[in-house]
mmCIF file of C-alpha atoms in Angstrom:
data_model
loop_
_atom_site.group_PDB
_atom_site.id
_atom_site.type_symbol
_atom_site.label_atom_id
_atom_site.label_comp_id
_atom_site.label_asym_id
_atom_site.label_seq_id
_atom_site.Cartn_x
_atom_site.Cartn_y
_atom_site.Cartn_z
ATOM 1 C CA MET A 60 -23.995 1.874 1.593
ATOM 2 C CA PRO A 61 -27.531 1.383 0.334
ATOM 3 C CA PRO A 62 -30.055 3.579 2.177
ATOM 4 C CA GLY A 63 -32.075 1.917 4.887
ATOM 5 C CA SER A 64 -29.454 -0.419 6.312
ATOM 6 C CA GLY A 65 -29.381 -0.070 10.065
ATOM 7 C CA GLN A 66 -26.228 -2.142 10.595
ATOM 8 C CA ARG A 67 -22.754 -0.746 11.017
ATOM 9 C CA PRO A 68 -19.691 -2.396 9.454
ATOM 10 C CA ASP A 69 -17.422 -4.197 11.888
ATOM 11 C CA ALA A 70 -14.381 -1.910 11.760
ATOM 12 C CA ASP A 71 -12.191 -4.515 13.458
ATOM 13 C CA ALA A 72 -13.267 -7.474 11.342
ATOM 14 C CA ASP A 73 -10.334 -9.411 9.904
ATOM 15 C CA PRO A 74 -10.873 -9.775 6.159
ATOM 16 C CA ASP A 75 -7.850 -12.071 5.748
ATOM 17 C CA ALA A 76 -8.690 -14.680 3.160
ATOM 18 C CA ASP A 77 -6.136 -17.053 4.665
ATOM 19 C CA ALA A 78 -7.964 -17.161 7.988
ATOM 20 C CA ASP A 79 -10.816 -19.540 8.765
ATOM 21 C CA PRO A 80 -13.990 -18.024 7.329
ATOM 22 C CA ASP A 81 -16.800 -16.932 9.604
ATOM 23 C CA PRO A 82 -19.516 -19.584 9.192
ATOM 24 C CA ASN A 83 -22.174 -16.945 9.795
ATOM 25 C CA ALA A 84 -20.794 -14.416 7.306
ATOM 26 C CA ASP A 85 -22.410 -15.854 4.166
ATOM 27 C CA SER A 86 -25.780 -16.370 5.811
ATOM 28 C CA ALA A 87 -25.733 -12.819 7.163
ATOM 29 C CA THR A 88 -25.110 -11.270 3.764
ATOM 30 C CA ASP A 89 -27.573 -13.647 2.103
ATOM 31 C CA THR A 90 -30.368 -12.546 4.415
ATOM 32 C CA ASP A 91 -29.355 -8.876 4.265
ATOM 33 C CA PRO A 92 -28.202 -7.955 0.733
ATOM 34 C CA ALA A 93 -27.713 -4.344 1.863
ATOM 35 C CA LEU A 94 -25.122 -5.509 4.385
ATOM 36 C CA GLY A 95 -23.298 -7.480 1.693
ATOM 37 C CA ALA A 96 -23.164 -4.406 -0.533
ATOM 38 C CA LEU A 97 -21.968 -2.355 2.424
ATOM 39 C CA MET A 98 -19.035 -4.679 3.122
ATOM 40 C CA ALA A 99 -18.032 -4.685 -0.552
ATOM 41 C CA GLU A 100 -17.976 -0.889 -0.447
ATOM 42 C CA ARG A 101 -15.850 -0.980 2.693
ATOM 43 C CA ARG A 102 -13.185 -3.079 0.967
ATOM 44 C CA ARG A 103 -13.079 -0.638 -1.939
ATOM 45 C CA LEU A 104 -12.726 2.310 0.429
ATOM 46 C CA LEU A 105 -9.874 0.559 2.231
ATOM 47 C CA GLY A 106 -8.072 0.164 -1.083
ATOM 48 C CA LEU A 107 -8.606 3.823 -1.855
ATOM 49 C CA GLY A 108 -7.394 4.932 1.586
ATOM 50 C CA TYR A 109 -4.267 2.783 1.391
ATOM 51 C CA ARG A 110 -3.288 4.226 -1.991
ATOM 52 C CA MET A 111 -3.891 7.722 -0.674
ATOM 53 C CA LEU A 112 -2.012 7.359 2.618
ATOM 54 C CA GLY A 113 0.343 4.382 2.284
ATOM 55 C CA SER A 114 -0.777 3.016 5.647
ATOM 56 C CA VAL A 115 -3.307 0.276 6.271
ATOM 57 C CA GLN A 116 -4.018 1.460 9.796
ATOM 58 C CA ASP A 117 -4.628 5.022 8.583
ATOM 59 C CA ALA A 118 -6.860 3.664 5.808
ATOM 60 C CA GLU A 119 -8.880 1.747 8.395
ATOM 61 C CA ASP A 120 -9.295 4.935 10.423
ATOM 62 C CA VAL A 121 -10.459 6.834 7.335
ATOM 63 C CA VAL A 122 -13.065 4.195 6.523
ATOM 64 C CA GLN A 123 -14.312 4.133 10.102
ATOM 65 C CA GLU A 124 -14.681 7.924 10.119
ATOM 66 C CA THR A 125 -16.428 7.824 6.734
ATOM 67 C CA TYR A 126 -19.068 5.416 7.974
ATOM 68 C CA ALA A 127 -19.434 7.377 11.198
ATOM 69 C CA ARG A 128 -20.380 10.393 9.117
ATOM 70 C CA TRP A 129 -22.842 8.291 7.106
ATOM 71 C CA TYR A 130 -24.551 7.085 10.258
ATOM 72 C CA ALA A 131 -24.646 10.624 11.606
ATOM 73 C CA LEU A 132 -27.066 11.440 8.773
ATOM 74 C CA SER A 133 -30.775 11.068 9.341
ATOM 75 C CA GLU A 134 -32.560 8.270 7.495
ATOM 76 C CA GLU A 135 -34.211 10.918 5.346
ATOM 77 C CA ALA A 136 -30.823 12.387 4.415
ATOM 78 C CA GLN A 137 -29.493 8.921 3.605
ATOM 79 C CA ARG A 138 -32.439 8.190 1.332
ATOM 80 C CA ALA A 139 -31.871 11.487 -0.466
ATOM 81 C CA ILE A 140 -28.418 10.346 -1.580
ATOM 82 C CA ASP A 141 -28.880 8.736 -5.008
ATOM 83 C CA VAL A 142 -25.519 6.938 -5.108
ATOM 84 C CA PRO A 143 -24.297 6.125 -1.584
ATOM 85 C CA MET A 144 -20.966 4.747 -2.825
ATOM 86 C CA ALA A 145 -20.181 8.017 -4.579
ATOM 87 C CA TRP A 146 -20.970 9.871 -1.360
ATOM 88 C CA LEU A 147 -18.768 7.533 0.702
ATOM 89 C CA THR A 148 -15.918 7.827 -1.808
ATOM 90 C CA ARG A 149 -16.113 11.613 -1.787
ATOM 91 C CA VAL A 150 -16.131 11.807 2.016
ATOM 92 C CA ALA A 151 -13.280 9.292 2.381
ATOM 93 C CA SER A 152 -11.220 11.184 -0.196
ATOM 94 C CA ARG A 153 -11.750 14.471 1.631
ATOM 95 C CA ILE A 154 -10.597 12.891 4.891
ATOM 96 C CA CYS A 155 -7.522 11.526 3.102
ATOM 97 C CA LEU A 156 -6.820 14.947 1.616
ATOM 98 C CA ASP A 157 -6.867 16.480 5.102
ATOM 99 C CA GLN A 158 -4.621 13.732 6.461
ATOM 100 C CA LEU A 159 -2.127 14.106 3.618
ATOM 101 C CA GLY A 160 -1.679 17.752 4.538
ATOM 102 C CA SER A 161 -0.875 16.972 8.171
ATOM 103 C CA ALA A 162 1.232 13.935 7.226
ATOM 104 C CA ARG A 163 3.884 16.157 5.680
ATOM 105 C CA ALA A 164 4.459 17.871 9.018
ATOM 106 C CA ARG A 165 4.675 14.495 10.774
ATOM 107 C CA ARG A 166 7.188 13.200 8.219
ATOM 108 C CA GLU A 167 9.504 16.111 9.021
ATOM 109 C CA ARG A 168 9.748 14.725 12.572
ATOM 110 C CA TYR A 169 10.127 11.116 11.440
ATOM 111 C CA THR A 170 13.509 9.543 12.108
ATOM 112 C CA GLY A 171 15.189 8.605 8.843
ATOM 113 C CA GLU A 172 13.337 7.514 5.711
ATOM 114 C CA TRP A 173 9.558 7.035 5.740
ATOM 115 C CA LEU A 174 8.252 4.150 3.633
ATOM 116 C CA PRO A 175 4.687 2.934 3.084
ATOM 117 C CA GLU A 176 3.424 0.081 5.233
ATOM 118 C CA PRO A 177 4.040 -3.156 3.286
ATOM 119 C CA VAL A 178 1.136 -5.515 2.679
ATOM 120 C CA ARG A 179 1.223 -9.231 2.104
ATOM 121 C CA HIS A 180 -0.269 -10.565 -1.112
ATOM 122 C CA GLY A 181 -1.741 -8.286 -3.698
ATOM 123 C CA ALA A 182 -4.344 -9.952 -5.905
ATOM 124 C CA GLY A 183 -7.228 -8.364 -4.052
ATOM 125 C CA TRP A 184 -5.858 -4.841 -4.426
ATOM 126 C CA ALA A 185 -6.750 -4.577 -8.132
ATOM 127 C CA SER A 186 -8.776 -1.382 -8.344
ATOM 128 C CA THR A 187 -10.974 -2.572 -11.195
ATOM 129 C CA GLY A 188 -11.748 -5.928 -9.640
ATOM 130 C CA GLY A 189 -10.554 -7.782 -12.740
ATOM 131 C CA SER A 190 -10.402 -11.559 -12.893
ATOM 132 C CA GLY A 191 -6.616 -11.572 -12.818
ATOM 133 C CA ALA A 192 -4.177 -14.393 -13.374
ATOM 134 C CA ASP A 193 -4.031 -17.642 -11.452
ATOM 135 C CA ASP A 194 -0.260 -17.403 -10.973
ATOM 136 C CA PRO A 195 0.504 -14.978 -8.086
ATOM 137 C CA ALA A 196 3.696 -13.924 -9.908
ATOM 138 C CA ASP A 197 1.588 -12.521 -12.743
ATOM 139 C CA ARG A 198 -0.389 -10.189 -10.509
ATOM 140 C CA ILE A 199 2.189 -7.454 -11.046
ATOM 141 C CA THR A 200 0.590 -6.871 -14.441
ATOM 142 C CA LEU A 201 -2.899 -6.394 -12.994
ATOM 143 C CA ASP A 202 -2.572 -3.212 -10.963
ATOM 144 C CA GLU A 203 0.726 -1.519 -10.181
ATOM 145 C CA SER A 204 -0.930 1.305 -8.260
ATOM 146 C CA VAL A 205 -0.395 -0.563 -4.989
ATOM 147 C CA SER A 206 3.253 -1.504 -5.618
ATOM 148 C CA MET A 207 5.825 -0.091 -3.221
ATOM 149 C CA GLY A 208 7.506 1.790 -6.047
ATOM 150 C CA MET A 209 4.269 3.493 -7.044
ATOM 151 C CA LEU A 210 3.361 4.360 -3.453
ATOM 152 C CA VAL A 211 6.779 5.948 -2.902
ATOM 153 C CA LEU A 212 6.296 8.036 -6.036
ATOM 154 C CA LEU A 213 2.781 9.004 -4.967
ATOM 155 C CA ASP A 214 4.169 10.181 -1.642
ATOM 156 C CA ALA A 215 6.337 12.725 -3.460
ATOM 157 C CA MET A 216 3.272 14.400 -4.987
ATOM 158 C CA THR A 217 1.283 17.234 -3.500
ATOM 159 C CA PRO A 218 -1.856 16.084 -1.651
ATOM 160 C CA ALA A 219 -4.138 17.457 -4.374
ATOM 161 C CA GLU A 220 -2.120 15.785 -7.142
ATOM 162 C CA ARG A 221 -2.202 12.466 -5.346
ATOM 163 C CA VAL A 222 -5.942 12.580 -4.740
ATOM 164 C CA ALA A 223 -6.725 13.615 -8.322
ATOM 165 C CA PHE A 224 -4.452 10.941 -9.790
ATOM 166 C CA VAL A 225 -5.691 8.108 -7.590
ATOM 167 C CA LEU A 226 -9.359 8.949 -8.036
ATOM 168 C CA HIS A 227 -9.123 9.380 -11.821
ATOM 169 C CA ASP A 228 -6.338 7.117 -13.079
ATOM 170 C CA VAL A 229 -6.797 4.286 -10.567
ATOM 171 C CA PHE A 230 -10.491 4.355 -9.651
ATOM 172 C CA GLY A 231 -11.833 5.897 -12.854
ATOM 173 C CA LEU A 232 -13.800 8.782 -11.365
ATOM 174 C CA PRO A 233 -14.664 11.664 -13.712
ATOM 175 C CA PHE A 234 -13.006 15.010 -13.068
ATOM 176 C CA ALA A 235 -16.377 16.603 -12.351
ATOM 177 C CA GLU A 236 -16.751 14.380 -9.262
ATOM 178 C CA ILE A 237 -13.120 14.839 -8.259
ATOM 179 C CA ALA A 238 -13.625 18.600 -8.364
ATOM 180 C CA GLU A 239 -16.197 18.315 -5.574
ATOM 181 C CA THR A 240 -13.639 16.493 -3.440
ATOM 182 C CA VAL A 241 -10.625 18.758 -3.853
ATOM 183 C CA GLY A 242 -12.580 22.008 -4.147
ATOM 184 C CA ARG A 243 -11.252 22.953 -7.571
ATOM 185 C CA THR A 244 -12.656 23.127 -11.078
ATOM 186 C CA PRO A 245 -12.734 20.006 -13.278
ATOM 187 C CA ALA A 246 -10.135 21.636 -15.554
ATOM 188 C CA ALA A 247 -7.833 22.229 -12.571
ATOM 189 C CA CYS A 248 -8.266 18.611 -11.463
ATOM 190 C CA ARG A 249 -7.415 17.426 -14.965
ATOM 191 C CA GLN A 250 -4.222 19.479 -14.756
ATOM 192 C CA LEU A 251 -3.397 18.019 -11.323
ATOM 193 C CA ALA A 252 -3.669 14.481 -12.687
ATOM 194 C CA SER A 253 -1.593 15.420 -15.734
ATOM 195 C CA THR A 254 1.139 16.854 -13.512
ATOM 196 C CA ALA A 255 1.099 13.668 -11.440
ATOM 197 C CA ARG A 256 1.573 11.559 -14.559
ATOM 198 C CA ARG A 257 4.561 13.654 -15.604
ATOM 199 C CA ARG A 258 6.111 13.089 -12.174
ATOM 200 C CA LEU A 259 5.678 9.342 -12.627
ATOM 201 C CA ALA A 260 7.154 9.448 -16.138
ATOM 202 C CA HIS A 261 10.457 10.772 -14.789
ATOM 203 C CA ARG A 262 10.970 7.611 -12.719
ATOM 204 C CA PRO A 263 8.577 4.804 -13.633
ATOM 205 C CA PRO A 264 8.187 2.229 -10.840
ATOM 206 C CA GLY A 265 9.325 -0.680 -13.012
ATOM 207 C CA SER A 266 9.224 -2.209 -16.462
ATOM 208 C CA SER A 267 10.018 -5.880 -15.847
ATOM 209 C CA THR A 268 7.666 -8.751 -16.512
ATOM 210 C CA ALA A 269 6.356 -10.714 -13.554
ATOM 211 C CA ALA A 270 8.478 -13.733 -14.474
ATOM 212 C CA GLU A 271 11.647 -11.653 -14.842
ATOM 213 C CA HIS A 272 10.957 -9.869 -11.555
ATOM 214 C CA GLY A 273 10.572 -13.201 -9.787
ATOM 215 C CA ARG A 274 13.819 -14.581 -11.252
ATOM 216 C CA VAL A 275 15.762 -11.498 -10.157
ATOM 217 C CA VAL A 276 14.367 -11.678 -6.617
ATOM 218 C CA THR A 277 15.285 -15.366 -6.382
ATOM 219 C CA ALA A 278 18.826 -14.619 -7.564
ATOM 220 C CA PHE A 279 19.028 -11.763 -5.037
ATOM 221 C CA ARG A 280 18.003 -14.077 -2.202
ATOM 222 C CA GLU A 281 20.523 -16.726 -3.248
ATOM 223 C CA ALA A 282 23.366 -14.191 -3.506
ATOM 224 C CA CYS A 283 22.585 -12.807 -0.043
ATOM 225 C CA GLU A 284 22.397 -16.281 1.477
ATOM 226 C CA SER A 285 25.662 -17.421 -0.103
ATOM 227 C CA GLY A 286 27.499 -14.162 0.561
ATOM 228 C CA ASP A 287 28.550 -13.963 -3.095
ATOM 229 C CA LEU A 288 29.485 -10.296 -3.554
ATOM 230 C CA ASP A 289 30.156 -10.554 -7.309
ATOM 231 C CA ALA A 290 26.821 -12.263 -7.948
ATOM 232 C CA LEU A 291 24.974 -9.655 -5.921
ATOM 233 C CA VAL A 292 26.709 -6.735 -7.621
ATOM 234 C CA ALA A 293 25.825 -8.212 -11.028
ATOM 235 C CA LEU A 294 22.119 -8.052 -10.108
ATOM 236 C CA LEU A 295 22.180 -4.379 -9.193
ATOM 237 C CA ASP A 296 21.756 -1.379 -11.452
ATOM 238 C CA PRO A 297 24.773 0.969 -11.271
ATOM 239 C CA ALA A 298 22.528 3.670 -9.769
ATOM 240 C CA VAL A 299 20.574 1.348 -7.459
ATOM 241 C CA GLU A 300 19.120 2.988 -4.335
ATOM 242 C CA SER A 301 18.394 1.293 -1.019
ATOM 243 C CA ARG A 302 16.064 3.025 1.441
ATOM 244 C CA SER A 303 15.433 1.760 4.969
ATOM 245 C CA ASP A 304 12.615 2.639 7.369
ATOM 246 C CA GLY A 305 13.406 1.887 10.996
ATOM 247 C CA GLY A 306 11.038 4.457 12.444
ATOM 248 C CA GLY A 307 13.622 5.464 15.020
ATOM 249 C CA THR A 308 13.014 2.259 16.973
ATOM 250 C CA VAL A 309 15.475 -0.098 15.244
ATOM 251 C CA ARG A 310 18.813 0.505 13.591
ATOM 252 C CA ALA A 311 18.504 1.573 9.947
ATOM 253 C CA ALA A 312 20.306 3.775 7.447
ATOM 254 C CA LEU A 313 19.028 7.314 7.891
ATOM 255 C CA ARG A 314 19.699 8.249 4.268
ATOM 256 C CA PRO A 315 19.487 6.361 0.970
ATOM 257 C CA VAL A 316 22.459 4.153 0.088
ATOM 258 C CA VAL A 317 23.290 4.638 -3.593
ATOM 259 C CA GLY A 318 25.470 2.575 -5.937
ATOM 260 C CA ARG A 319 25.743 -1.161 -6.599
ATOM 261 C CA ASP A 320 28.944 -1.732 -4.606
ATOM 262 C CA LYS A 321 27.725 0.140 -1.515
ATOM 263 C CA VAL A 322 24.318 -1.521 -1.612
ATOM 264 C CA ALA A 323 25.770 -5.005 -2.101
ATOM 265 C CA ARG A 324 28.156 -4.569 0.828
ATOM 266 C CA LEU A 325 25.317 -3.183 2.957
ATOM 267 C CA PHE A 326 23.171 -6.285 2.516
ATOM 268 C CA LEU A 327 25.994 -8.776 2.885
ATOM 269 C CA GLY A 328 27.048 -6.943 6.023
ATOM 270 C CA LEU A 329 23.528 -7.281 7.407
ATOM 271 C CA MET A 330 23.584 -11.014 6.702
ATOM 272 C CA ARG A 331 26.917 -11.455 8.449
ATOM 273 C CA ARG A 332 25.634 -9.496 11.432
ATOM 274 C CA GLU A 333 22.593 -11.791 11.746
ATOM 275 C CA PRO A 334 23.816 -15.248 10.625
ATOM 276 C CA GLU A 335 20.697 -16.945 12.012
ATOM 277 C CA SER A 336 18.342 -14.918 9.821
ATOM 278 C CA ASP A 337 16.239 -16.550 7.133
ATOM 279 C CA ILE A 338 15.401 -14.818 3.841
ATOM 280 C CA VAL A 339 11.976 -15.856 2.578
ATOM 281 C CA GLU A 340 10.534 -14.958 -0.808
ATOM 282 C CA GLU A 341 7.174 -13.266 -0.320
ATOM 283 C CA GLU A 342 4.663 -11.326 -2.331
ATOM 284 C CA VAL A 343 5.048 -7.744 -1.119
ATOM 285 C CA ASN A 344 2.423 -5.275 -2.334
ATOM 286 C CA GLY A 345 1.567 -7.552 -5.221
ATOM 287 C CA THR A 346 5.113 -8.091 -6.497
ATOM 288 C CA PRO A 347 7.872 -10.575 -5.617
ATOM 289 C CA GLY A 348 9.947 -9.463 -2.636
ATOM 290 C CA VAL A 349 11.434 -10.975 0.497
ATOM 291 C CA SER A 350 11.013 -10.962 4.245
ATOM 292 C CA VAL A 351 13.786 -11.503 6.777
ATOM 293 C CA ARG A 352 12.963 -13.643 9.782
ATOM 294 C CA ILE A 353 14.900 -14.321 12.957
ATOM 295 C CA GLY A 354 13.608 -17.076 15.201
ATOM 296 C CA GLY A 355 10.303 -17.087 13.321
ATOM 297 C CA THR A 356 9.774 -13.326 13.756
ATOM 298 C CA THR A 357 9.700 -11.069 10.715
ATOM 299 C CA VAL A 358 12.207 -8.283 11.339
ATOM 300 C CA ALA A 359 12.283 -6.770 7.845
ATOM 301 C CA VAL A 360 10.226 -6.737 4.658
ATOM 302 C CA LEU A 361 11.970 -5.867 1.435
ATOM 303 C CA ALA A 362 10.204 -4.651 -1.688
ATOM 304 C CA VAL A 363 12.274 -4.801 -4.868
ATOM 305 C CA GLY A 364 12.143 -2.575 -7.940
ATOM 306 C CA VAL A 365 13.356 -4.234 -11.144
ATOM 307 C CA ARG A 366 13.924 -2.697 -14.560
ATOM 308 C CA ASP A 367 15.557 -4.338 -17.572
ATOM 309 C CA GLY A 368 16.638 -7.327 -15.511
ATOM 310 C CA LEU A 369 18.439 -5.287 -12.838
ATOM 311 C CA ILE A 370 17.436 -4.161 -9.355
ATOM 312 C CA THR A 371 16.958 -0.393 -9.356
ATOM 313 C CA ASP A 372 15.387 0.092 -5.910
ATOM 314 C CA LEU A 373 15.295 -1.710 -2.589
ATOM 315 C CA TRP A 374 12.775 -0.540 -0.002
ATOM 316 C CA MET A 375 13.432 -2.159 3.383
ATOM 317 C CA VAL A 376 10.855 -1.714 6.147
ATOM 318 C CA LEU A 377 12.228 -2.541 9.599
ATOM 319 C CA ASN A 378 9.887 -0.407 11.710
ATOM 320 C CA PRO A 379 8.162 -2.972 13.987
ATOM 321 C CA ASP A 380 4.946 -0.934 13.991
ATOM 322 C CA LYS A 381 4.644 -1.542 10.242
ATOM 323 C CA LEU A 382 5.356 -5.272 10.541
ATOM 324 C CA ARG A 383 2.748 -6.252 13.116
ATOM 325 C CA ALA A 384 0.535 -8.016 10.600
ATOM 326 C CA TRP A 385 3.533 -9.940 9.252
ATOM 327 C CA ASN A 386 3.974 -11.353 12.743
ATOM 328 C CA GLY A 387 0.331 -12.225 13.247
ATOM 329 C CA GLU A 388 -0.387 -9.463 15.753
ATOM 330 C CA ARG A 389 -4.083 -8.663 15.901
ATOM 331 C CA GLY A 390 -4.397 -6.703 19.139
ATOM 332 C CA ALA A 391 -7.298 -4.468 19.996
ATOM 333 C CA GLY A 392 -7.350 -1.502 17.686
ATOM 334 C CA GLU A 393 -4.697 -3.016 15.408
ATOM 335 C CA ARG A 394 -5.697 -3.870 11.871
ATOM 336 C CA GLY A 395 -3.298 -6.072 9.969
ATOM 337 C CA ALA A 396 -1.734 -5.022 6.712
ATOM 338 C CA ASP A 397 -1.877 -8.523 5.293
ATOM 339 C CA GLY A 398 -5.447 -8.872 6.491
ATOM 340 C CA VAL A 399 -6.609 -6.167 4.155
ATOM 341 C CA GLY A 400 -4.351 -7.218 1.316
ATOM 342 C CA ALA A 401 -5.251 -10.872 1.375
ATOM 343 C CA GLY A 402 -8.873 -10.143 1.991
ATOM 344 C CA GLY A 403 -9.499 -8.742 -1.442
ATOM 345 C CA VAL A 404 -9.617 -4.974 -1.337
ATOM 346 C CA SER A 405 -11.061 -3.986 -4.655
#
């Protein structure tokens, strides 16, 4: 935030681009350029927090705490900060680092598999703010750091590795600045990022083109709807893995289901159990995926990993707490996942 601005960001503002725009928003930023710069910084910090934590709500909390610490500074201290955005990024990253440490203990008590909170749309998540492609299906090539596959891989890293990798490889920060955040030397931070890259190289999140990914997802939807076991099996990699996150509140597989035959029978069994369900192709974390709706309510969001024309991973989020935004819930204190995604976090 530029020094001197006396206005706080609206932590509960809905940045969903699909919603009706606030007629006063443009005039407010036009008359107060500092406020406009502040809101742009907030969107970037949300994108950083989501990549760090895999939760939109946690990212919102991090950003709110970051700005609270900024406003706790005296005006003199604020003016002494040459690059406010660098200060905000460093503080937000430190908060994320602390949260990542405690998150591991919470995950041990989590029922079944833990998966990142899925977000709708993905064009606005590009970390570099590039122009991007007009076709939503091509956005997969813009920035894979927000894909479900990447977030799952990031979650397997140590907190320090994750912070170093995200700050350097995704947001382009130099290791000298990262060192101030993680409390290590620049050389140590360089090694952390290198180790993170090696982890990713063992199981890359995907290698399909956007068009191929979309075709495979469409074929997957059609096979599930028709109940065609052979067609579904033909779409799956022999070592395909399906992971489900029910959060202990809805029925879900507690462990990964592995193998094309088992996975195919799992999904066809789910369809037979809920014959009134609708499978809708959606953009999930910037890549083609599907949602499952019953009576107009989204009960599951499925992100799909595709490599060499075959489905290698299926990540199914059924936890209702992670699907609130997909059902249009905007209660007090609840920030929607799709709101941030569609709103253009950069």
